[in-house]
Amino acid sequence: MKHSLLFGLLCSPVGIGFGIILRINDWGSEELTTGYGLGFISSAGIAAFLAPCFIWYIMIERRERISVSRGITVGALGAALAHFVCWYLFILSNYIEKLYLGKLTEYVLGPLEGILAALTYSFVSLLLFGLIILPIGALIGGCYATHIKETQYKTLLKRVADILKVL
């Protein structure tokens, strides 16, 4: 579990960074960063942590099969899934904010409607930013898998050397 958590931590600055870039450039609605909800920047950071962490655990850590190609694949898949998770967290936080903290004077997407909206928004955001985000995720995944393999190889060589010293 510790490798997947560290991988999520390595990916989260990318989400936070792109959230900040979008906020500076005022992409989309002004409501993205106002109010009591999570806001787009924090939704992007949380999603960039959760999605790659989950996929790394499912595809690599649980099966105990690490390779650079798997790391690259997991990094790209984690980046793609993070788009959906980010939009869904943002929609859900706005729903909770309007439901419990504000007056419902305008229509707000509910949790079930938010799934379809998040799929649509993530598809569009992947078209706009996928050529940047997916290679970054793949690069982080490949570098992290290489680091783990080298660390495991050095540890194995050290153990073999210790056993040979005893003999």
JSON list of C-alpha atoms in Angstrom, two decimals:
[
{"chain": "A", "resi": 1, "resn": "MET", "atom": "CA", "xyz": [0.00, 0.00, 0.00]},
{"chain": "A", "resi": 2, "resn": "LYS", "atom": "CA", "xyz": [2.89, 2.36, 0.65]},
{"chain": "A", "resi": 3, "resn": "HIS", "atom": "CA", "xyz": [4.00, 2.36, -3.00]},
{"chain": "A", "resi": 4, "resn": "SER", "atom": "CA", "xyz": [0.54, 3.30, -4.24]},
{"chain": "A", "resi": 5, "resn": "LEU", "atom": "CA", "xyz": [0.21, 6.10, -1.68]},
{"chain": "A", "resi": 6, "resn": "LEU", "atom": "CA", "xyz": [3.59, 7.52, -2.68]},
{"chain": "A", "resi": 7, "resn": "PHE", "atom": "CA", "xyz": [2.60, 7.30, -6.34]},
{"chain": "A", "resi": 8, "resn": "GLY", "atom": "CA", "xyz": [-0.57, 9.26, -5.55]},
{"chain": "A", "resi": 9, "resn": "LEU", "atom": "CA", "xyz": [1.51, 11.87, -3.74]},
{"chain": "A", "resi": 10, "resn": "LEU", "atom": "CA", "xyz": [3.80, 12.16, -6.76]},
{"chain": "A", "resi": 11, "resn": "CYS", "atom": "CA", "xyz": [0.82, 12.74, -9.06]},
{"chain": "A", "resi": 12, "resn": "SER", "atom": "CA", "xyz": [-1.13, 15.21, -6.93]},
{"chain": "A", "resi": 13, "resn": "PRO", "atom": "CA", "xyz": [1.12, 18.26, -7.61]},
{"chain": "A", "resi": 14, "resn": "VAL", "atom": "CA", "xyz": [0.29, 17.89, -11.30]},
{"chain": "A", "resi": 15, "resn": "GLY", "atom": "CA", "xyz": [-3.43, 18.14, -10.55]},
{"chain": "A", "resi": 16, "resn": "ILE", "atom": "CA", "xyz": [-2.94, 21.06, -8.21]},
{"chain": "A", "resi": 17, "resn": "GLY", "atom": "CA", "xyz": [-0.69, 22.79, -10.74]},
{"chain": "A", "resi": 18, "resn": "PHE", "atom": "CA", "xyz": [-3.18, 22.44, -13.57]},
{"chain": "A", "resi": 19, "resn": "GLY", "atom": "CA", "xyz": [-5.97, 23.59, -11.26]},
{"chain": "A", "resi": 20, "resn": "ILE", "atom": "CA", "xyz": [-3.97, 26.71, -10.47]},
{"chain": "A", "resi": 21, "resn": "ILE", "atom": "CA", "xyz": [-3.19, 27.31, -14.15]},
{"chain": "A", "resi": 22, "resn": "LEU", "atom": "CA", "xyz": [-6.87, 27.04, -15.04]},
{"chain": "A", "resi": 23, "resn": "ARG", "atom": "CA", "xyz": [-7.77, 29.40, -12.20]},
{"chain": "A", "resi": 24, "resn": "ILE", "atom": "CA", "xyz": [-5.20, 31.97, -13.30]},
{"chain": "A", "resi": 25, "resn": "ASN", "atom": "CA", "xyz": [-6.44, 31.83, -16.90]},
{"chain": "A", "resi": 26, "resn": "ASP", "atom": "CA", "xyz": [-10.11, 31.91, -15.76]},
{"chain": "A", "resi": 27, "resn": "TRP", "atom": "CA", "xyz": [-11.14, 28.86, -17.76]},
{"chain": "A", "resi": 28, "resn": "GLY", "atom": "CA", "xyz": [-14.81, 28.14, -17.38]},
{"chain": "A", "resi": 29, "resn": "SER", "atom": "CA", "xyz": [-17.15, 29.63, -14.84]},
{"chain": "A", "resi": 30, "resn": "GLU", "atom": "CA", "xyz": [-16.34, 32.07, -12.09]},
{"chain": "A", "resi": 31, "resn": "GLU", "atom": "CA", "xyz": [-18.00, 29.61, -9.68]},
{"chain": "A", "resi": 32, "resn": "LEU", "atom": "CA", "xyz": [-15.06, 27.24, -10.01]},
{"chain": "A", "resi": 33, "resn": "THR", "atom": "CA", "xyz": [-13.24, 28.88, -7.13]},
{"chain": "A", "resi": 34, "resn": "THR", "atom": "CA", "xyz": [-15.87, 30.73, -5.17]},
{"chain": "A", "resi": 35, "resn": "GLY", "atom": "CA", "xyz": [-18.08, 29.53, -2.35]},
{"chain": "A", "resi": 36, "resn": "TYR", "atom": "CA", "xyz": [-17.66, 27.01, 0.39]},
{"chain": "A", "resi": 37, "resn": "GLY", "atom": "CA", "xyz": [-17.21, 23.92, -1.79]},
{"chain": "A", "resi": 38, "resn": "LEU", "atom": "CA", "xyz": [-13.99, 22.10, -2.46]},
{"chain": "A", "resi": 39, "resn": "GLY", "atom": "CA", "xyz": [-13.21, 24.35, -5.38]},
{"chain": "A", "resi": 40, "resn": "PHE", "atom": "CA", "xyz": [-11.65, 23.21, -8.59]},
{"chain": "A", "resi": 41, "resn": "ILE", "atom": "CA", "xyz": [-8.05, 23.40, -7.42]},
{"chain": "A", "resi": 42, "resn": "SER", "atom": "CA", "xyz": [-8.58, 21.15, -4.42]},
{"chain": "A", "resi": 43, "resn": "SER", "atom": "CA", "xyz": [-10.81, 18.80, -6.44]},
{"chain": "A", "resi": 44, "resn": "ALA", "atom": "CA", "xyz": [-8.03, 18.45, -9.00]},
{"chain": "A", "resi": 45, "resn": "GLY", "atom": "CA", "xyz": [-5.43, 17.77, -6.30]},
{"chain": "A", "resi": 46, "resn": "ILE", "atom": "CA", "xyz": [-7.57, 15.19, -4.51]},
{"chain": "A", "resi": 47, "resn": "ALA", "atom": "CA", "xyz": [-8.47, 13.46, -7.78]},
{"chain": "A", "resi": 48, "resn": "ALA", "atom": "CA", "xyz": [-4.83, 13.44, -8.92]},
{"chain": "A", "resi": 49, "resn": "PHE", "atom": "CA", "xyz": [-3.99, 11.65, -5.66]},
{"chain": "A", "resi": 50, "resn": "LEU", "atom": "CA", "xyz": [-6.90, 9.18, -5.47]},
{"chain": "A", "resi": 51, "resn": "ALA", "atom": "CA", "xyz": [-7.18, 7.94, -9.06]},
{"chain": "A", "resi": 52, "resn": "PRO", "atom": "CA", "xyz": [-3.52, 7.01, -9.72]},
{"chain": "A", "resi": 53, "resn": "CYS", "atom": "CA", "xyz": [-3.17, 5.64, -6.19]},
{"chain": "A", "resi": 54, "resn": "PHE", "atom": "CA", "xyz": [-6.17, 3.34, -6.69]},
{"chain": "A", "resi": 55, "resn": "ILE", "atom": "CA", "xyz": [-5.09, 2.11, -10.13]},
{"chain": "A", "resi": 56, "resn": "TRP", "atom": "CA", "xyz": [-1.49, 1.53, -8.96]},
{"chain": "A", "resi": 57, "resn": "TYR", "atom": "CA", "xyz": [-2.77, -0.56, -6.07]},
{"chain": "A", "resi": 58, "resn": "ILE", "atom": "CA", "xyz": [-5.15, -2.59, -8.26]},
{"chain": "A", "resi": 59, "resn": "MET", "atom": "CA", "xyz": [-2.86, -3.20, -11.24]},
{"chain": "A", "resi": 60, "resn": "ILE", "atom": "CA", "xyz": [0.62, -3.34, -9.73]},
{"chain": "A", "resi": 61, "resn": "GLU", "atom": "CA", "xyz": [0.80, -3.58, -5.98]},
{"chain": "A", "resi": 62, "resn": "ARG", "atom": "CA", "xyz": [-1.91, -6.16, -5.37]},
{"chain": "A", "resi": 63, "resn": "ARG", "atom": "CA", "xyz": [-0.61, -8.45, -8.10]},
{"chain": "A", "resi": 64, "resn": "GLU", "atom": "CA", "xyz": [3.02, -7.84, -7.11]},
{"chain": "A", "resi": 65, "resn": "ARG", "atom": "CA", "xyz": [4.00, -7.40, -10.75]},
{"chain": "A", "resi": 66, "resn": "ILE", "atom": "CA", "xyz": [6.04, -4.30, -11.35]},
{"chain": "A", "resi": 67, "resn": "SER", "atom": "CA", "xyz": [7.52, -3.27, -14.66]},
{"chain": "A", "resi": 68, "resn": "VAL", "atom": "CA", "xyz": [8.24, -0.02, -16.40]},
{"chain": "A", "resi": 69, "resn": "SER", "atom": "CA", "xyz": [5.58, -0.67, -19.04]},
{"chain": "A", "resi": 70, "resn": "ARG", "atom": "CA", "xyz": [2.97, -1.31, -16.34]},
{"chain": "A", "resi": 71, "resn": "GLY", "atom": "CA", "xyz": [4.05, 1.88, -14.60]},
{"chain": "A", "resi": 72, "resn": "ILE", "atom": "CA", "xyz": [3.63, 3.87, -17.80]},
{"chain": "A", "resi": 73, "resn": "THR", "atom": "CA", "xyz": [0.20, 2.33, -18.41]},
{"chain": "A", "resi": 74, "resn": "VAL", "atom": "CA", "xyz": [-0.95, 2.94, -14.86]},
{"chain": "A", "resi": 75, "resn": "GLY", "atom": "CA", "xyz": [0.28, 6.53, -14.98]},
{"chain": "A", "resi": 76, "resn": "ALA", "atom": "CA", "xyz": [-1.67, 7.28, -18.16]},
{"chain": "A", "resi": 77, "resn": "LEU", "atom": "CA", "xyz": [-4.80, 5.49, -16.91]},
{"chain": "A", "resi": 78, "resn": "GLY", "atom": "CA", "xyz": [-4.57, 7.28, -13.57]},
{"chain": "A", "resi": 79, "resn": "ALA", "atom": "CA", "xyz": [-4.34, 10.64, -15.32]},
{"chain": "A", "resi": 80, "resn": "ALA", "atom": "CA", "xyz": [-7.39, 9.82, -17.45]},
{"chain": "A", "resi": 81, "resn": "LEU", "atom": "CA", "xyz": [-9.44, 8.60, -14.47]},
{"chain": "A", "resi": 82, "resn": "ALA", "atom": "CA", "xyz": [-8.41, 11.66, -12.46]},
{"chain": "A", "resi": 83, "resn": "HIS", "atom": "CA", "xyz": [-10.32, 13.87, -14.90]},
{"chain": "A", "resi": 84, "resn": "PHE", "atom": "CA", "xyz": [-13.59, 12.10, -14.12]},
{"chain": "A", "resi": 85, "resn": "VAL", "atom": "CA", "xyz": [-12.92, 11.99, -10.37]},
{"chain": "A", "resi": 86, "resn": "CYS", "atom": "CA", "xyz": [-12.04, 15.70, -10.35]},
{"chain": "A", "resi": 87, "resn": "TRP", "atom": "CA", "xyz": [-15.23, 16.76, -12.10]},
{"chain": "A", "resi": 88, "resn": "TYR", "atom": "CA", "xyz": [-17.38, 14.46, -9.98]},
{"chain": "A", "resi": 89, "resn": "LEU", "atom": "CA", "xyz": [-15.84, 15.74, -6.74]},
{"chain": "A", "resi": 90, "resn": "PHE", "atom": "CA", "xyz": [-16.40, 19.30, -7.91]},
{"chain": "A", "resi": 91, "resn": "ILE", "atom": "CA", "xyz": [-20.05, 18.64, -8.83]},
{"chain": "A", "resi": 92, "resn": "LEU", "atom": "CA", "xyz": [-20.65, 16.74, -5.59]},
{"chain": "A", "resi": 93, "resn": "SER", "atom": "CA", "xyz": [-19.09, 19.49, -3.47]},
{"chain": "A", "resi": 94, "resn": "ASN", "atom": "CA", "xyz": [-21.27, 22.10, -5.18]},
{"chain": "A", "resi": 95, "resn": "TYR", "atom": "CA", "xyz": [-24.35, 19.94, -4.57]},
{"chain": "A", "resi": 96, "resn": "ILE", "atom": "CA", "xyz": [-23.53, 19.54, -0.87]},
{"chain": "A", "resi": 97, "resn": "GLU", "atom": "CA", "xyz": [-22.75, 23.24, -0.57]},
{"chain": "A", "resi": 98, "resn": "LYS", "atom": "CA", "xyz": [-26.04, 24.33, -2.12]},
{"chain": "A", "resi": 99, "resn": "LEU", "atom": "CA", "xyz": [-28.07, 21.69, -0.29]},
{"chain": "A", "resi": 100, "resn": "TYR", "atom": "CA", "xyz": [-26.78, 22.27, 3.21]},
{"chain": "A", "resi": 101, "resn": "LEU", "atom": "CA", "xyz": [-25.21, 25.73, 3.24]},
{"chain": "A", "resi": 102, "resn": "GLY", "atom": "CA", "xyz": [-27.13, 27.80, 0.74]},
{"chain": "A", "resi": 103, "resn": "LYS", "atom": "CA", "xyz": [-30.50, 28.48, -0.72]},
{"chain": "A", "resi": 104, "resn": "LEU", "atom": "CA", "xyz": [-31.53, 26.40, -3.69]},
{"chain": "A", "resi": 105, "resn": "THR", "atom": "CA", "xyz": [-32.62, 29.26, -5.94]},
{"chain": "A", "resi": 106, "resn": "GLU", "atom": "CA", "xyz": [-31.01, 27.72, -9.00]},
{"chain": "A", "resi": 107, "resn": "TYR", "atom": "CA", "xyz": [-30.90, 24.17, -10.28]},
{"chain": "A", "resi": 108, "resn": "VAL", "atom": "CA", "xyz": [-27.94, 22.16, -9.02]},
{"chain": "A", "resi": 109, "resn": "LEU", "atom": "CA", "xyz": [-26.89, 18.77, -10.38]},
{"chain": "A", "resi": 110, "resn": "GLY", "atom": "CA", "xyz": [-27.49, 15.91, -7.98]},
{"chain": "A", "resi": 111, "resn": "PRO", "atom": "CA", "xyz": [-25.10, 13.04, -7.32]},
{"chain": "A", "resi": 112, "resn": "LEU", "atom": "CA", "xyz": [-26.65, 10.74, -9.94]},
{"chain": "A", "resi": 113, "resn": "GLU", "atom": "CA", "xyz": [-26.91, 13.42, -12.62]},
{"chain": "A", "resi": 114, "resn": "GLY", "atom": "CA", "xyz": [-23.38, 14.43, -11.72]},
{"chain": "A", "resi": 115, "resn": "ILE", "atom": "CA", "xyz": [-22.02, 11.11, -12.99]},
{"chain": "A", "resi": 116, "resn": "LEU", "atom": "CA", "xyz": [-23.16, 11.80, -16.54]},
{"chain": "A", "resi": 117, "resn": "ALA", "atom": "CA", "xyz": [-22.07, 15.42, -16.33]},
{"chain": "A", "resi": 118, "resn": "ALA", "atom": "CA", "xyz": [-18.65, 14.39, -14.98]},
{"chain": "A", "resi": 119, "resn": "LEU", "atom": "CA", "xyz": [-18.26, 11.91, -17.84]},
{"chain": "A", "resi": 120, "resn": "THR", "atom": "CA", "xyz": [-19.08, 14.65, -20.34]},
{"chain": "A", "resi": 121, "resn": "TYR", "atom": "CA", "xyz": [-16.82, 17.23, -18.71]},
{"chain": "A", "resi": 122, "resn": "SER", "atom": "CA", "xyz": [-13.96, 14.76, -18.36]},
{"chain": "A", "resi": 123, "resn": "PHE", "atom": "CA", "xyz": [-14.27, 13.78, -22.03]},
{"chain": "A", "resi": 124, "resn": "VAL", "atom": "CA", "xyz": [-14.00, 17.43, -23.06]},
{"chain": "A", "resi": 125, "resn": "SER", "atom": "CA", "xyz": [-11.14, 18.13, -20.64]},
{"chain": "A", "resi": 126, "resn": "LEU", "atom": "CA", "xyz": [-9.28, 15.07, -21.91]},
{"chain": "A", "resi": 127, "resn": "LEU", "atom": "CA", "xyz": [-9.66, 16.39, -25.46]},
{"chain": "A", "resi": 128, "resn": "LEU", "atom": "CA", "xyz": [-8.33, 19.79, -24.39]},
{"chain": "A", "resi": 129, "resn": "PHE", "atom": "CA", "xyz": [-5.59, 18.76, -21.96]},
{"chain": "A", "resi": 130, "resn": "GLY", "atom": "CA", "xyz": [-5.06, 15.04, -22.59]},
{"chain": "A", "resi": 131, "resn": "LEU", "atom": "CA", "xyz": [-2.02, 15.53, -24.79]},
{"chain": "A", "resi": 132, "resn": "ILE", "atom": "CA", "xyz": [-0.32, 17.23, -21.85]},
{"chain": "A", "resi": 133, "resn": "ILE", "atom": "CA", "xyz": [-1.69, 15.32, -18.85]},
{"chain": "A", "resi": 134, "resn": "LEU", "atom": "CA", "xyz": [-1.51, 11.73, -20.14]},
{"chain": "A", "resi": 135, "resn": "PRO", "atom": "CA", "xyz": [2.21, 11.83, -21.05]},
{"chain": "A", "resi": 136, "resn": "ILE", "atom": "CA", "xyz": [3.00, 13.49, -17.71]},
{"chain": "A", "resi": 137, "resn": "GLY", "atom": "CA", "xyz": [1.15, 10.69, -15.89]},
{"chain": "A", "resi": 138, "resn": "ALA", "atom": "CA", "xyz": [2.90, 8.06, -18.00]},
{"chain": "A", "resi": 139, "resn": "LEU", "atom": "CA", "xyz": [6.28, 9.68, -17.31]},
{"chain": "A", "resi": 140, "resn": "ILE", "atom": "CA", "xyz": [5.67, 9.77, -13.55]},
{"chain": "A", "resi": 141, "resn": "GLY", "atom": "CA", "xyz": [4.48, 6.14, -13.61]},
{"chain": "A", "resi": 142, "resn": "GLY", "atom": "CA", "xyz": [7.44, 4.94, -15.65]},
{"chain": "A", "resi": 143, "resn": "CYS", "atom": "CA", "xyz": [10.00, 6.80, -13.52]},
{"chain": "A", "resi": 144, "resn": "TYR", "atom": "CA", "xyz": [8.44, 5.56, -10.29]},
{"chain": "A", "resi": 145, "resn": "ALA", "atom": "CA", "xyz": [8.33, 1.95, -11.54]},
{"chain": "A", "resi": 146, "resn": "THR", "atom": "CA", "xyz": [11.99, 2.22, -12.58]},
{"chain": "A", "resi": 147, "resn": "HIS", "atom": "CA", "xyz": [12.89, 3.56, -9.14]},
{"chain": "A", "resi": 148, "resn": "ILE", "atom": "CA", "xyz": [11.06, 0.71, -7.39]},
{"chain": "A", "resi": 149, "resn": "LYS", "atom": "CA", "xyz": [12.67, -1.94, -9.62]},
{"chain": "A", "resi": 150, "resn": "GLU", "atom": "CA", "xyz": [16.16, -0.54, -9.04]},
{"chain": "A", "resi": 151, "resn": "THR", "atom": "CA", "xyz": [15.58, -0.35, -5.29]},
{"chain": "A", "resi": 152, "resn": "GLN", "atom": "CA", "xyz": [14.30, -3.93, -5.19]},
{"chain": "A", "resi": 153, "resn": "TYR", "atom": "CA", "xyz": [17.23, -5.12, -7.32]},
{"chain": "A", "resi": 154, "resn": "LYS", "atom": "CA", "xyz": [19.79, -3.43, -5.05]},
{"chain": "A", "resi": 155, "resn": "THR", "atom": "CA", "xyz": [18.10, -4.87, -1.96]},
{"chain": "A", "resi": 156, "resn": "LEU", "atom": "CA", "xyz": [18.12, -8.35, -3.51]},
{"chain": "A", "resi": 157, "resn": "LEU", "atom": "CA", "xyz": [21.81, -8.07, -4.42]},
{"chain": "A", "resi": 158, "resn": "LYS", "atom": "CA", "xyz": [22.64, -6.92, -0.91]},
{"chain": "A", "resi": 159, "resn": "ARG", "atom": "CA", "xyz": [20.80, -9.90, 0.60]},
{"chain": "A", "resi": 160, "resn": "VAL", "atom": "CA", "xyz": [22.55, -12.34, -1.74]},
{"chain": "A", "resi": 161, "resn": "ALA", "atom": "CA", "xyz": [25.92, -10.82, -0.81]},
{"chain": "A", "resi": 162, "resn": "ASP", "atom": "CA", "xyz": [25.09, -11.15, 2.90]},
{"chain": "A", "resi": 163, "resn": "ILE", "atom": "CA", "xyz": [24.15, -14.81, 2.42]},
{"chain": "A", "resi": 164, "resn": "LEU", "atom": "CA", "xyz": [27.38, -15.49, 0.52]},
{"chain": "A", "resi": 165, "resn": "LYS", "atom": "CA", "xyz": [29.41, -13.87, 3.30]},
{"chain": "A", "resi": 166, "resn": "VAL", "atom": "CA", "xyz": [27.88, -16.24, 5.82]},
{"chain": "A", "resi": 167, "resn": "LEU", "atom": "CA", "xyz": [28.71, -19.27, 3.67]}
]
